[in-house]
PDB file of N, CA and C in Angstrom:
ATOM      1  N   UNK A   1      38.303 -47.229  -6.380  1.00  0.00           N
ATOM      2  CA  UNK A   1      39.285 -46.533  -7.190  1.00  0.00           C
ATOM      3  C   UNK A   1      38.816 -45.092  -7.425  1.00  0.00           C
ATOM      4  N   UNK A   2      39.735 -44.174  -7.263  1.00  0.00           N
ATOM      5  CA  UNK A   2      39.477 -42.768  -7.540  1.00  0.00           C
ATOM      6  C   UNK A   2      40.712 -42.216  -8.232  1.00  0.00           C
ATOM      7  N   UNK A   3      40.512 -41.740  -9.457  1.00  0.00           N
ATOM      8  CA  UNK A   3      41.613 -41.209 -10.274  1.00  0.00           C
ATOM      9  C   UNK A   3      42.731 -42.238 -10.444  1.00  0.00           C
ATOM     10  N   UNK A   4      42.305 -43.500 -10.591  1.00  0.00           N
ATOM     11  CA  UNK A   4      43.252 -44.581 -10.842  1.00  0.00           C
ATOM     12  C   UNK A   4      43.951 -45.134  -9.616  1.00  0.00           C
ATOM     13  N   UNK A   5      43.610 -44.669  -8.456  1.00  0.00           N
ATOM     14  CA  UNK A   5      44.248 -45.138  -7.234  1.00  0.00           C
ATOM     15  C   UNK A   5      43.210 -45.697  -6.269  1.00  0.00           C
ATOM     16  N   UNK A   6      43.612 -46.719  -5.547  1.00  0.00           N
ATOM     17  CA  UNK A   6      42.753 -47.287  -4.514  1.00  0.00           C
ATOM     18  C   UNK A   6      42.781 -46.337  -3.314  1.00  0.00           C
ATOM     19  N   UNK A   7      41.610 -45.864  -2.908  1.00  0.00           N
ATOM     20  CA  UNK A   7      41.535 -44.939  -1.775  1.00  0.00           C
ATOM     21  C   UNK A   7      40.528 -45.462  -0.753  1.00  0.00           C
ATOM     22  N   UNK A   8      40.757 -45.102   0.482  1.00  0.00           N
ATOM     23  CA  UNK A   8      39.842 -45.477   1.562  1.00  0.00           C
ATOM     24  C   UNK A   8      38.796 -44.379   1.714  1.00  0.00           C
ATOM     25  N   UNK A   9      37.586 -44.782   2.029  1.00  0.00           N
ATOM     26  CA  UNK A   9      36.518 -43.832   2.333  1.00  0.00           C
ATOM     27  C   UNK A   9      36.448 -43.731   3.849  1.00  0.00           C
ATOM     28  N   UNK A  10      36.575 -42.493   4.337  1.00  0.00           N
ATOM     29  CA  UNK A  10      36.534 -42.257   5.775  1.00  0.00           C
ATOM     30  C   UNK A  10      35.320 -41.400   6.106  1.00  0.00           C
ATOM     31  N   UNK A  11      34.610 -41.790   7.145  1.00  0.00           N
ATOM     32  CA  UNK A  11      33.421 -41.063   7.564  1.00  0.00           C
ATOM     33  C   UNK A  11      33.677 -40.467   8.944  1.00  0.00           C
ATOM     34  N   UNK A  12      33.463 -39.158   9.050  1.00  0.00           N
ATOM     35  CA  UNK A  12      33.564 -38.466  10.332  1.00  0.00           C
ATOM     36  C   UNK A  12      32.164 -37.960  10.676  1.00  0.00           C
ATOM     37  N   UNK A  13      31.429 -38.743  11.446  1.00  0.00           N
ATOM     38  CA  UNK A  13      30.047 -38.394  11.763  1.00  0.00           C
ATOM     39  C   UNK A  13      29.949 -37.189  12.695  1.00  0.00           C
ATOM     40  N   UNK A  14      30.926 -37.008  13.547  1.00  0.00           N
ATOM     41  CA  UNK A  14      30.864 -35.867  14.468  1.00  0.00           C
ATOM     42  C   UNK A  14      31.046 -34.538  13.727  1.00  0.00           C
ATOM     43  N   UNK A  15      31.897 -34.509  12.711  1.00  0.00           N
ATOM     44  CA  UNK A  15      32.098 -33.281  11.923  1.00  0.00           C
ATOM     45  C   UNK A  15      31.274 -33.269  10.640  1.00  0.00           C
ATOM     46  N   UNK A  16      30.533 -34.345  10.403  1.00  0.00           N
ATOM     47  CA  UNK A  16      29.594 -34.470   9.283  1.00  0.00           C
ATOM     48  C   UNK A  16      30.254 -34.341   7.912  1.00  0.00           C
ATOM     49  N   UNK A  17      31.264 -35.189   7.652  1.00  0.00           N
ATOM     50  CA  UNK A  17      31.846 -35.230   6.321  1.00  0.00           C
ATOM     51  C   UNK A  17      32.386 -36.616   5.994  1.00  0.00           C
ATOM     52  N   UNK A  18      32.506 -36.864   4.688  1.00  0.00           N
ATOM     53  CA  UNK A  18      33.079 -38.089   4.145  1.00  0.00           C
ATOM     54  C   UNK A  18      34.316 -37.669   3.361  1.00  0.00           C
ATOM     55  N   UNK A  19      35.414 -38.397   3.519  1.00  0.00           N
ATOM     56  CA  UNK A  19      36.652 -38.098   2.790  1.00  0.00           C
ATOM     57  C   UNK A  19      37.101 -39.309   1.989  1.00  0.00           C
ATOM     58  N   UNK A  20      37.634 -39.059   0.796  1.00  0.00           N
ATOM     59  CA  UNK A  20      38.330 -40.072   0.009  1.00  0.00           C
ATOM     60  C   UNK A  20      39.246 -39.321  -0.941  1.00  0.00           C
ATOM     61  N   UNK A  21      40.477 -39.798  -1.078  1.00  0.00           N
ATOM     62  CA  UNK A  21      41.449 -39.057  -1.879  1.00  0.00           C
ATOM     63  C   UNK A  21      41.560 -37.649  -1.300  1.00  0.00           C
ATOM     64  N   UNK A  22      41.502 -36.646  -2.168  1.00  0.00           N
ATOM     65  CA  UNK A  22      41.521 -35.246  -1.720  1.00  0.00           C
ATOM     66  C   UNK A  22      40.120 -34.652  -1.621  1.00  0.00           C
ATOM     67  N   UNK A  23      39.128 -35.473  -1.797  1.00  0.00           N
ATOM     68  CA  UNK A  23      37.738 -35.010  -1.789  1.00  0.00           C
ATOM     69  C   UNK A  23      37.165 -35.053  -0.381  1.00  0.00           C
ATOM     70  N   UNK A  24      36.358 -34.059  -0.089  1.00  0.00           N
ATOM     71  CA  UNK A  24      35.672 -33.987   1.213  1.00  0.00           C
ATOM     72  C   UNK A  24      34.234 -33.558   0.951  1.00  0.00           C
ATOM     73  N   UNK A  25      33.276 -34.368   1.399  1.00  0.00           N
ATOM     74  CA  UNK A  25      31.854 -34.122   1.158  1.00  0.00           C
ATOM     75  C   UNK A  25      31.145 -33.956   2.497  1.00  0.00           C
ATOM     76  N   UNK A  26      30.476 -32.828   2.645  1.00  0.00           N
ATOM     77  CA  UNK A  26      29.686 -32.595   3.860  1.00  0.00           C
ATOM     78  C   UNK A  26      28.330 -33.285   3.730  1.00  0.00           C
ATOM     79  N   UNK A  27      27.756 -33.652   4.856  1.00  0.00           N
ATOM     80  CA  UNK A  27      26.433 -34.280   4.836  1.00  0.00           C
ATOM     81  C   UNK A  27      25.662 -33.928   6.091  1.00  0.00           C
ATOM     82  N   UNK A  28      24.361 -34.152   6.023  1.00  0.00           N
ATOM     83  CA  UNK A  28      23.481 -33.975   7.172  1.00  0.00           C
ATOM     84  C   UNK A  28      23.449 -35.305   7.917  1.00  0.00           C
ATOM     85  N   UNK A  29      24.005 -35.342   9.095  1.00  0.00           N
ATOM     86  CA  UNK A  29      24.141 -36.592   9.850  1.00  0.00           C
ATOM     87  C   UNK A  29      22.805 -37.261  10.142  1.00  0.00           C
ATOM     88  N   UNK A  30      21.748 -36.483  10.253  1.00  0.00           N
ATOM     89  CA  UNK A  30      20.441 -37.052  10.560  1.00  0.00           C
ATOM     90  C   UNK A  30      19.859 -37.828   9.382  1.00  0.00           C
ATOM     91  N   UNK A  31      20.253 -37.469   8.181  1.00  0.00           N
ATOM     92  CA  UNK A  31      19.673 -38.079   6.986  1.00  0.00           C
ATOM     93  C   UNK A  31      20.546 -39.170   6.374  1.00  0.00           C
ATOM     94  N   UNK A  32      21.812 -39.240   6.746  1.00  0.00           N
ATOM     95  CA  UNK A  32      22.732 -40.164   6.088  1.00  0.00           C
ATOM     96  C   UNK A  32      22.596 -41.582   6.626  1.00  0.00           C
ATOM     97  N   UNK A  33      22.186 -42.483   5.747  1.00  0.00           N
ATOM     98  CA  UNK A  33      22.124 -43.890   6.076  1.00  0.00           C
ATOM     99  C   UNK A  33      23.035 -44.651   5.121  1.00  0.00           C
ATOM    100  N   UNK A  34      22.944 -44.315   3.838  1.00  0.00           N
ATOM    101  CA  UNK A  34      23.702 -44.976   2.785  1.00  0.00           C
ATOM    102  C   UNK A  34      24.661 -43.964   2.153  1.00  0.00           C
ATOM    103  N   UNK A  35      25.954 -44.251   2.163  1.00  0.00           N
ATOM    104  CA  UNK A  35      26.960 -43.349   1.594  1.00  0.00           C
ATOM    105  C   UNK A  35      26.962 -43.325   0.070  1.00  0.00           C
ATOM    106  N   UNK A  36      26.529 -44.405  -0.543  1.00  0.00           N
ATOM    107  CA  UNK A  36      26.643 -44.523  -1.993  1.00  0.00           C
ATOM    108  C   UNK A  36      26.015 -43.364  -2.769  1.00  0.00           C
ATOM    109  N   UNK A  37      24.754 -42.990  -2.535  1.00  0.00           N
ATOM    110  CA  UNK A  37      24.167 -41.882  -3.299  1.00  0.00           C
ATOM    111  C   UNK A  37      24.910 -40.560  -3.085  1.00  0.00           C
ATOM    112  N   UNK A  38      25.368 -40.316  -1.875  1.00  0.00           N
ATOM    113  CA  UNK A  38      26.107 -39.096  -1.567  1.00  0.00           C
ATOM    114  C   UNK A  38      27.404 -39.034  -2.383  1.00  0.00           C
ATOM    115  N   UNK A  39      28.166 -40.131  -2.372  1.00  0.00           N
ATOM    116  CA  UNK A  39      29.441 -40.173  -3.092  1.00  0.00           C
ATOM    117  C   UNK A  39      29.222 -40.153  -4.596  1.00  0.00           C
ATOM    118  N   UNK A  40      28.243 -40.907  -5.095  1.00  0.00           N
ATOM    119  CA  UNK A  40      27.982 -40.928  -6.540  1.00  0.00           C
ATOM    120  C   UNK A  40      27.560 -39.560  -7.059  1.00  0.00           C
ATOM    121  N   UNK A  41      26.730 -38.849  -6.328  1.00  0.00           N
ATOM    122  CA  UNK A  41      26.317 -37.508  -6.745  1.00  0.00           C
ATOM    123  C   UNK A  41      27.525 -36.581  -6.820  1.00  0.00           C
ATOM    124  N   UNK A  42      28.380 -36.657  -5.837  1.00  0.00           N
ATOM    125  CA  UNK A  42      29.597 -35.828  -5.835  1.00  0.00           C
ATOM    126  C   UNK A  42      30.490 -36.173  -7.029  1.00  0.00           C
ATOM    127  N   UNK A  43      30.695 -37.469  -7.273  1.00  0.00           N
ATOM    128  CA  UNK A  43      31.545 -37.893  -8.382  1.00  0.00           C
ATOM    129  C   UNK A  43      30.963 -37.495  -9.736  1.00  0.00           C
ATOM    130  N   UNK A  44      29.653 -37.586  -9.873  1.00  0.00           N
ATOM    131  CA  UNK A  44      29.010 -37.195 -11.125  1.00  0.00           C
ATOM    132  C   UNK A  44      29.193 -35.696 -11.375  1.00  0.00           C
ATOM    133  N   UNK A  45      29.044 -34.882 -10.344  1.00  0.00           N
ATOM    134  CA  UNK A  45      29.246 -33.436 -10.488  1.00  0.00           C
ATOM    135  C   UNK A  45      30.701 -33.106 -10.806  1.00  0.00           C
ATOM    136  N   UNK A  46      31.611 -33.787 -10.164  1.00  0.00           N
ATOM    137  CA  UNK A  46      33.033 -33.594 -10.412  1.00  0.00           C
ATOM    138  C   UNK A  46      33.389 -33.992 -11.847  1.00  0.00           C
ATOM    139  N   UNK A  47      32.891 -35.144 -12.270  1.00  0.00           N
ATOM    140  CA  UNK A  47      33.155 -35.617 -13.629  1.00  0.00           C
ATOM    141  C   UNK A  47      32.571 -34.664 -14.659  1.00  0.00           C
ATOM    142  N   UNK A  48      31.372 -34.167 -14.415  1.00  0.00           N
ATOM    143  CA  UNK A  48      30.742 -33.253 -15.370  1.00  0.00           C
ATOM    144  C   UNK A  48      31.604 -32.012 -15.576  1.00  0.00           C
ATOM    145  N   UNK A  49      32.061 -31.408 -14.504  1.00  0.00           N
ATOM    146  CA  UNK A  49      32.858 -30.188 -14.662  1.00  0.00           C
ATOM    147  C   UNK A  49      34.190 -30.486 -15.338  1.00  0.00           C
ATOM    148  N   UNK A  50      34.836 -31.582 -14.986  1.00  0.00           N
ATOM    149  CA  UNK A  50      36.145 -31.894 -15.559  1.00  0.00           C
ATOM    150  C   UNK A  50      36.050 -32.425 -16.989  1.00  0.00           C
ATOM    151  N   UNK A  51      35.085 -33.305 -17.260  1.00  0.00           N
ATOM    152  CA  UNK A  51      34.979 -33.884 -18.603  1.00  0.00           C
ATOM    153  C   UNK A  51      34.535 -32.862 -19.637  1.00  0.00           C
ATOM    154  N   UNK A  52      33.621 -31.985 -19.268  1.00  0.00           N
ATOM    155  CA  UNK A  52      33.171 -30.958 -20.212  1.00  0.00           C
ATOM    156  C   UNK A  52      34.325 -30.015 -20.529  1.00  0.00           C
ATOM    157  N   UNK A  53      35.051 -29.586 -19.508  1.00  0.00           N
ATOM    158  CA  UNK A  53      36.190 -28.683 -19.724  1.00  0.00           C
ATOM    159  C   UNK A  53      37.271 -29.354 -20.574  1.00  0.00           C
ATOM    160  N   UNK A  54      37.580 -30.598 -20.291  1.00  0.00           N
ATOM    161  CA  UNK A  54      38.632 -31.307 -21.033  1.00  0.00           C
ATOM    162  C   UNK A  54      38.215 -31.577 -22.471  1.00  0.00           C
ATOM    163  N   UNK A  55      36.968 -31.947 -22.682  1.00  0.00           N
ATOM    164  CA  UNK A  55      36.474 -32.192 -24.042  1.00  0.00           C
ATOM    165  C   UNK A  55      36.536 -30.912 -24.862  1.00  0.00           C
ATOM    166  N   UNK A  56      36.125 -29.811 -24.273  1.00  0.00           N
ATOM    167  CA  UNK A  56      36.173 -28.509 -24.950  1.00  0.00           C
ATOM    168  C   UNK A  56      37.611 -28.130 -25.273  1.00  0.00           C
ATOM    169  N   UNK A  57      38.506 -28.359 -24.344  1.00  0.00           N
ATOM    170  CA  UNK A  57      39.930 -28.058 -24.554  1.00  0.00           C
ATOM    171  C   UNK A  57      40.510 -28.885 -25.703  1.00  0.00           C
ATOM    172  N   UNK A  58      40.209 -30.176 -25.729  1.00  0.00           N
ATOM    173  CA  UNK A  58      40.717 -31.046 -26.792  1.00  0.00           C
ATOM    174  C   UNK A  58      40.124 -30.687 -28.147  1.00  0.00           C
ATOM    175  N   UNK A  59      38.853 -30.331 -28.173  1.00  0.00           N
ATOM    176  CA  UNK A  59      38.214 -29.924 -29.424  1.00  0.00           C
ATOM    177  C   UNK A  59      38.901 -28.670 -29.972  1.00  0.00           C
ATOM    178  N   UNK A  60      39.155 -27.733 -29.112  1.00  0.00           N
ATOM    179  CA  UNK A  60      39.828 -26.491 -29.522  1.00  0.00           C
ATOM    180  C   UNK A  60      41.242 -26.792 -30.026  1.00  0.00           C
ATOM    181  N   UNK A  61      41.966 -27.652 -29.325  1.00  0.00           N
ATOM    182  CA  UNK A  61      43.324 -28.025 -29.705  1.00  0.00           C
ATOM    183  C   UNK A  61      43.369 -28.653 -31.096  1.00  0.00           C
ATOM    184  N   UNK A  62      42.376 -29.476 -31.403  1.00  0.00           N
ATOM    185  CA  UNK A  62      42.325 -30.179 -32.696  1.00  0.00           C
ATOM    186  C   UNK A  62      41.456 -29.454 -33.725  1.00  0.00           C
ATOM    187  N   UNK A  63      41.047 -28.252 -33.388  1.00  0.00           N
ATOM    188  CA  UNK A  63      40.245 -27.403 -34.269  1.00  0.00           C
ATOM    189  C   UNK A  63      38.964 -28.106 -34.725  1.00  0.00           C
ATOM    190  N   UNK A  64      38.276 -28.694 -33.763  1.00  0.00           N
ATOM    191  CA  UNK A  64      37.011 -29.372 -34.011  1.00  0.00           C
ATOM    192  C   UNK A  64      35.883 -28.560 -33.392  1.00  0.00           C
ATOM    193  N   UNK A  65      34.733 -28.647 -34.000  1.00  0.00           N
ATOM    194  CA  UNK A  65      33.565 -27.946 -33.487  1.00  0.00           C
ATOM    195  C   UNK A  65      32.711 -28.924 -32.688  1.00  0.00           C
ATOM    196  N   UNK A  66      32.510 -28.594 -31.427  1.00  0.00           N
ATOM    197  CA  UNK A  66      31.634 -29.380 -30.560  1.00  0.00           C
ATOM    198  C   UNK A  66      30.558 -28.423 -30.070  1.00  0.00           C
ATOM    199  N   UNK A  67      29.332 -28.723 -30.380  1.00  0.00           N
ATOM    200  CA  UNK A  67      28.234 -27.838 -29.999  1.00  0.00           C
ATOM    201  C   UNK A  67      27.716 -28.091 -28.583  1.00  0.00           C
ATOM    202  N   UNK A  68      27.843 -29.334 -28.144  1.00  0.00           N
ATOM    203  CA  UNK A  68      27.288 -29.680 -26.833  1.00  0.00           C
ATOM    204  C   UNK A  68      28.014 -30.897 -26.274  1.00  0.00           C
ATOM    205  N   UNK A  69      28.289 -30.875 -24.981  1.00  0.00           N
ATOM    206  CA  UNK A  69      28.855 -32.027 -24.285  1.00  0.00           C
ATOM    207  C   UNK A  69      27.891 -32.371 -23.154  1.00  0.00           C
ATOM    208  N   UNK A  70      27.473 -33.624 -23.104  1.00  0.00           N
ATOM    209  CA  UNK A  70      26.516 -34.084 -22.095  1.00  0.00           C
ATOM    210  C   UNK A  70      27.163 -35.215 -21.309  1.00  0.00           C
ATOM    211  N   UNK A  71      26.998 -35.176 -20.008  1.00  0.00           N
ATOM    212  CA  UNK A  71      27.499 -36.236 -19.143  1.00  0.00           C
ATOM    213  C   UNK A  71      26.310 -37.075 -18.692  1.00  0.00           C
ATOM    214  N   UNK A  72      26.412 -38.375 -18.898  1.00  0.00           N
ATOM    215  CA  UNK A  72      25.310 -39.290 -18.572  1.00  0.00           C
ATOM    216  C   UNK A  72      25.786 -40.361 -17.595  1.00  0.00           C
ATOM    217  N   UNK A  73      24.855 -41.115 -17.101  1.00  0.00           N
ATOM    218  CA  UNK A  73      25.146 -42.243 -16.224  1.00  0.00           C
ATOM    219  C   UNK A  73      24.716 -43.513 -16.952  1.00  0.00           C
ATOM    220  N   UNK A  74      25.506 -43.918 -17.919  1.00  0.00           N
ATOM    221  CA  UNK A  74      25.164 -45.072 -18.747  1.00  0.00           C
ATOM    222  C   UNK A  74      25.809 -46.339 -18.194  1.00  0.00           C
ATOM    223  N   UNK A  75      25.201 -47.440 -18.442  1.00  0.00           N
ATOM    224  CA  UNK A  75      25.716 -48.715 -17.948  1.00  0.00           C
ATOM    225  C   UNK A  75      26.561 -49.448 -18.986  1.00  0.00           C
ATOM    226  N   UNK A  76      26.336 -49.182 -20.274  1.00  0.00           N
ATOM    227  CA  UNK A  76      26.980 -50.008 -21.289  1.00  0.00           C
ATOM    228  C   UNK A  76      27.891 -49.265 -22.260  1.00  0.00           C
ATOM    229  N   UNK A  77      27.930 -47.948 -22.210  1.00  0.00           N
ATOM    230  CA  UNK A  77      28.733 -47.207 -23.181  1.00  0.00           C
ATOM    231  C   UNK A  77      29.666 -46.221 -22.493  1.00  0.00           C
ATOM    232  N   UNK A  78      30.826 -46.019 -23.084  1.00  0.00           N
ATOM    233  CA  UNK A  78      31.764 -45.014 -22.580  1.00  0.00           C
ATOM    234  C   UNK A  78      31.341 -43.639 -23.060  1.00  0.00           C
ATOM    235  N   UNK A  79      30.810 -43.588 -24.273  1.00  0.00           N
ATOM    236  CA  UNK A  79      30.401 -42.308 -24.829  1.00  0.00           C
ATOM    237  C   UNK A  79      29.994 -42.466 -26.275  1.00  0.00           C
ATOM    238  N   UNK A  80      29.527 -41.361 -26.839  1.00  0.00           N
ATOM    239  CA  UNK A  80      29.120 -41.363 -28.243  1.00  0.00           C
ATOM    240  C   UNK A  80      29.127 -39.935 -28.754  1.00  0.00           C
ATOM    241  N   UNK A  81      29.021 -39.805 -30.079  1.00  0.00           N
ATOM    242  CA  UNK A  81      28.905 -38.479 -30.676  1.00  0.00           C
ATOM    243  C   UNK A  81      27.798 -38.520 -31.724  1.00  0.00           C
ATOM    244  N   UNK A  82      27.274 -37.352 -32.061  1.00  0.00           N
ATOM    245  CA  UNK A  82      26.171 -37.298 -33.014  1.00  0.00           C
ATOM    246  C   UNK A  82      26.560 -36.438 -34.207  1.00  0.00           C
ATOM    247  N   UNK A  83      25.774 -36.560 -35.243  1.00  0.00           N
ATOM    248  CA  UNK A  83      25.987 -35.767 -36.446  1.00  0.00           C
ATOM    249  C   UNK A  83      25.791 -34.267 -36.170  1.00  0.00           C
ATOM    250  N   UNK A  84      25.091 -33.949 -35.077  1.00  0.00           N
ATOM    251  CA  UNK A  84      24.870 -32.552 -34.698  1.00  0.00           C
ATOM    252  C   UNK A  84      26.024 -31.999 -33.860  1.00  0.00           C
ATOM    253  N   UNK A  85      27.129 -32.733 -33.805  1.00  0.00           N
ATOM    254  CA  UNK A  85      28.344 -32.333 -33.093  1.00  0.00           C
ATOM    255  C   UNK A  85      28.156 -32.273 -31.577  1.00  0.00           C
ATOM    256  N   UNK A  86      27.362 -33.206 -31.091  1.00  0.00           N
ATOM    257  CA  UNK A  86      27.162 -33.350 -29.653  1.00  0.00           C
ATOM    258  C   UNK A  86      27.937 -34.576 -29.183  1.00  0.00           C
ATOM    259  N   UNK A  87      28.551 -34.465 -28.034  1.00  0.00           N
ATOM    260  CA  UNK A  87      29.284 -35.582 -27.454  1.00  0.00           C
ATOM    261  C   UNK A  87      28.622 -35.948 -26.131  1.00  0.00           C
ATOM    262  N   UNK A  88      28.326 -37.238 -25.980  1.00  0.00           N
ATOM    263  CA  UNK A  88      27.798 -37.766 -24.719  1.00  0.00           C
ATOM    264  C   UNK A  88      28.877 -38.631 -24.099  1.00  0.00           C
ATOM    265  N   UNK A  89      29.178 -38.388 -22.841  1.00  0.00           N
ATOM    266  CA  UNK A  89      30.188 -39.165 -22.126  1.00  0.00           C
ATOM    267  C   UNK A  89      29.574 -39.814 -20.899  1.00  0.00           C
ATOM    268  N   UNK A  90      30.076 -40.979 -20.560  1.00  0.00           N
ATOM    269  CA  UNK A  90      29.645 -41.675 -19.366  1.00  0.00           C
ATOM    270  C   UNK A  90      30.534 -41.228 -18.210  1.00  0.00           C
ATOM    271  N   UNK A  91      29.967 -40.774 -17.129  1.00  0.00           N
ATOM    272  CA  UNK A  91      30.774 -40.284 -16.014  1.00  0.00           C
ATOM    273  C   UNK A  91      31.405 -41.415 -15.204  1.00  0.00           C
ATOM    274  N   UNK A  92      30.881 -42.622 -15.303  1.00  0.00           N
ATOM    275  CA  UNK A  92      31.392 -43.725 -14.496  1.00  0.00           C
ATOM    276  C   UNK A  92      31.669 -44.959 -15.352  1.00  0.00           C
ATOM    277  N   UNK A  93      32.780 -44.957 -16.109  1.00  0.00           N
ATOM    278  CA  UNK A  93      33.086 -46.146 -16.911  1.00  0.00           C
ATOM    279  C   UNK A  93      33.377 -47.350 -16.023  1.00  0.00           C
ATOM    280  N   UNK A  94      33.266 -48.507 -16.603  1.00  0.00           N
ATOM    281  CA  UNK A  94      33.484 -49.763 -15.890  1.00  0.00           C
ATOM    282  C   UNK A  94      34.889 -49.782 -15.289  1.00  0.00           C
ATOM    283  N   UNK A  95      35.026 -49.841 -13.957  1.00  0.00           N
ATOM    284  CA  UNK A  95      36.351 -49.814 -13.328  1.00  0.00           C
ATOM    285  C   UNK A  95      37.179 -51.059 -13.621  1.00  0.00           C
ATOM    286  N   UNK A  96      36.547 -52.131 -14.095  1.00  0.00           N
ATOM    287  CA  UNK A  96      37.272 -53.360 -14.393  1.00  0.00           C
ATOM    288  C   UNK A  96      37.806 -53.391 -15.819  1.00  0.00           C
ATOM    289  N   UNK A  97      37.439 -52.411 -16.607  1.00  0.00           N
ATOM    290  CA  UNK A  97      37.857 -52.381 -18.000  1.00  0.00           C
ATOM    291  C   UNK A  97      39.287 -51.891 -18.130  1.00  0.00           C
ATOM    292  N   UNK A  98      40.031 -52.483 -19.050  1.00  0.00           N
ATOM    293  CA  UNK A  98      41.407 -52.040 -19.288  1.00  0.00           C
ATOM    294  C   UNK A  98      41.491 -51.213 -20.565  1.00  0.00           C
ATOM    295  N   UNK A  99      40.355 -50.815 -21.094  1.00  0.00           N
ATOM    296  CA  UNK A  99      40.317 -50.035 -22.335  1.00  0.00           C
ATOM    297  C   UNK A  99      40.832 -48.631 -22.087  1.00  0.00           C
ATOM    298  N   UNK A 100      41.691 -48.167 -22.955  1.00  0.00           N
ATOM    299  CA  UNK A 100      42.155 -46.780 -22.899  1.00  0.00           C
ATOM    300  C   UNK A 100      41.290 -46.029 -23.895  1.00  0.00           C
ATOM    301  N   UNK A 101      40.513 -45.106 -23.398  1.00  0.00           N
ATOM    302  CA  UNK A 101      39.537 -44.413 -24.222  1.00  0.00           C
ATOM    303  C   UNK A 101      40.154 -43.224 -24.942  1.00  0.00           C
ATOM    304  N   UNK A 102      39.939 -43.137 -26.245  1.00  0.00           N
ATOM    305  CA  UNK A 102      40.344 -41.975 -27.025  1.00  0.00           C
ATOM    306  C   UNK A 102      39.107 -41.420 -27.691  1.00  0.00           C
ATOM    307  N   UNK A 103      38.902 -40.156 -27.528  1.00  0.00           N
ATOM    308  CA  UNK A 103      37.768 -39.508 -28.160  1.00  0.00           C
ATOM    309  C   UNK A 103      38.255 -38.643 -29.305  1.00  0.00           C
ATOM    310  N   UNK A 104      37.645 -38.800 -30.431  1.00  0.00           N
ATOM    311  CA  UNK A 104      37.947 -37.927 -31.553  1.00  0.00           C
ATOM    312  C   UNK A 104      36.634 -37.640 -32.252  1.00  0.00           C
ATOM    313  N   UNK A 105      36.198 -36.432 -32.114  1.00  0.00           N
ATOM    314  CA  UNK A 105      34.938 -36.029 -32.717  1.00  0.00           C
ATOM    315  C   UNK A 105      35.232 -35.563 -34.136  1.00  0.00           C
ATOM    316  N   UNK A 106      34.568 -36.146 -35.099  1.00  0.00           N
ATOM    317  CA  UNK A 106      34.844 -35.797 -36.494  1.00  0.00           C
ATOM    318  C   UNK A 106      34.407 -34.376 -36.814  1.00  0.00           C
ATOM    319  N   UNK A 107      35.284 -33.679 -37.503  1.00  0.00           N
ATOM    320  CA  UNK A 107      34.995 -32.284 -37.877  1.00  0.00           C
ATOM    321  C   UNK A 107      33.983 -32.229 -38.991  1.00  0.00           C
TER     322      UNK A 107
END
């Protein structure tokens, strides 16, 4: 699943890239054995840029102060916030979960 849709992962070894959805990741053909670390690193970077921007946007919209947003790779939590106005988000929530996540950082 990528962005809520089932997508196929396609590997083009001759042109040295992996595609899924609208994403395209280049790789070194000599070093690639396992696709998982390559795709996970890309997804984590993508999530970090999008989640930090969206969290900041929502905080501004609701006139909340957020001092720091951190993206983590947690196994058991969707996210958390601290008394120091820091928000930690999980970049890879459980794909089998039907929970609709709402974040509201207390002002």
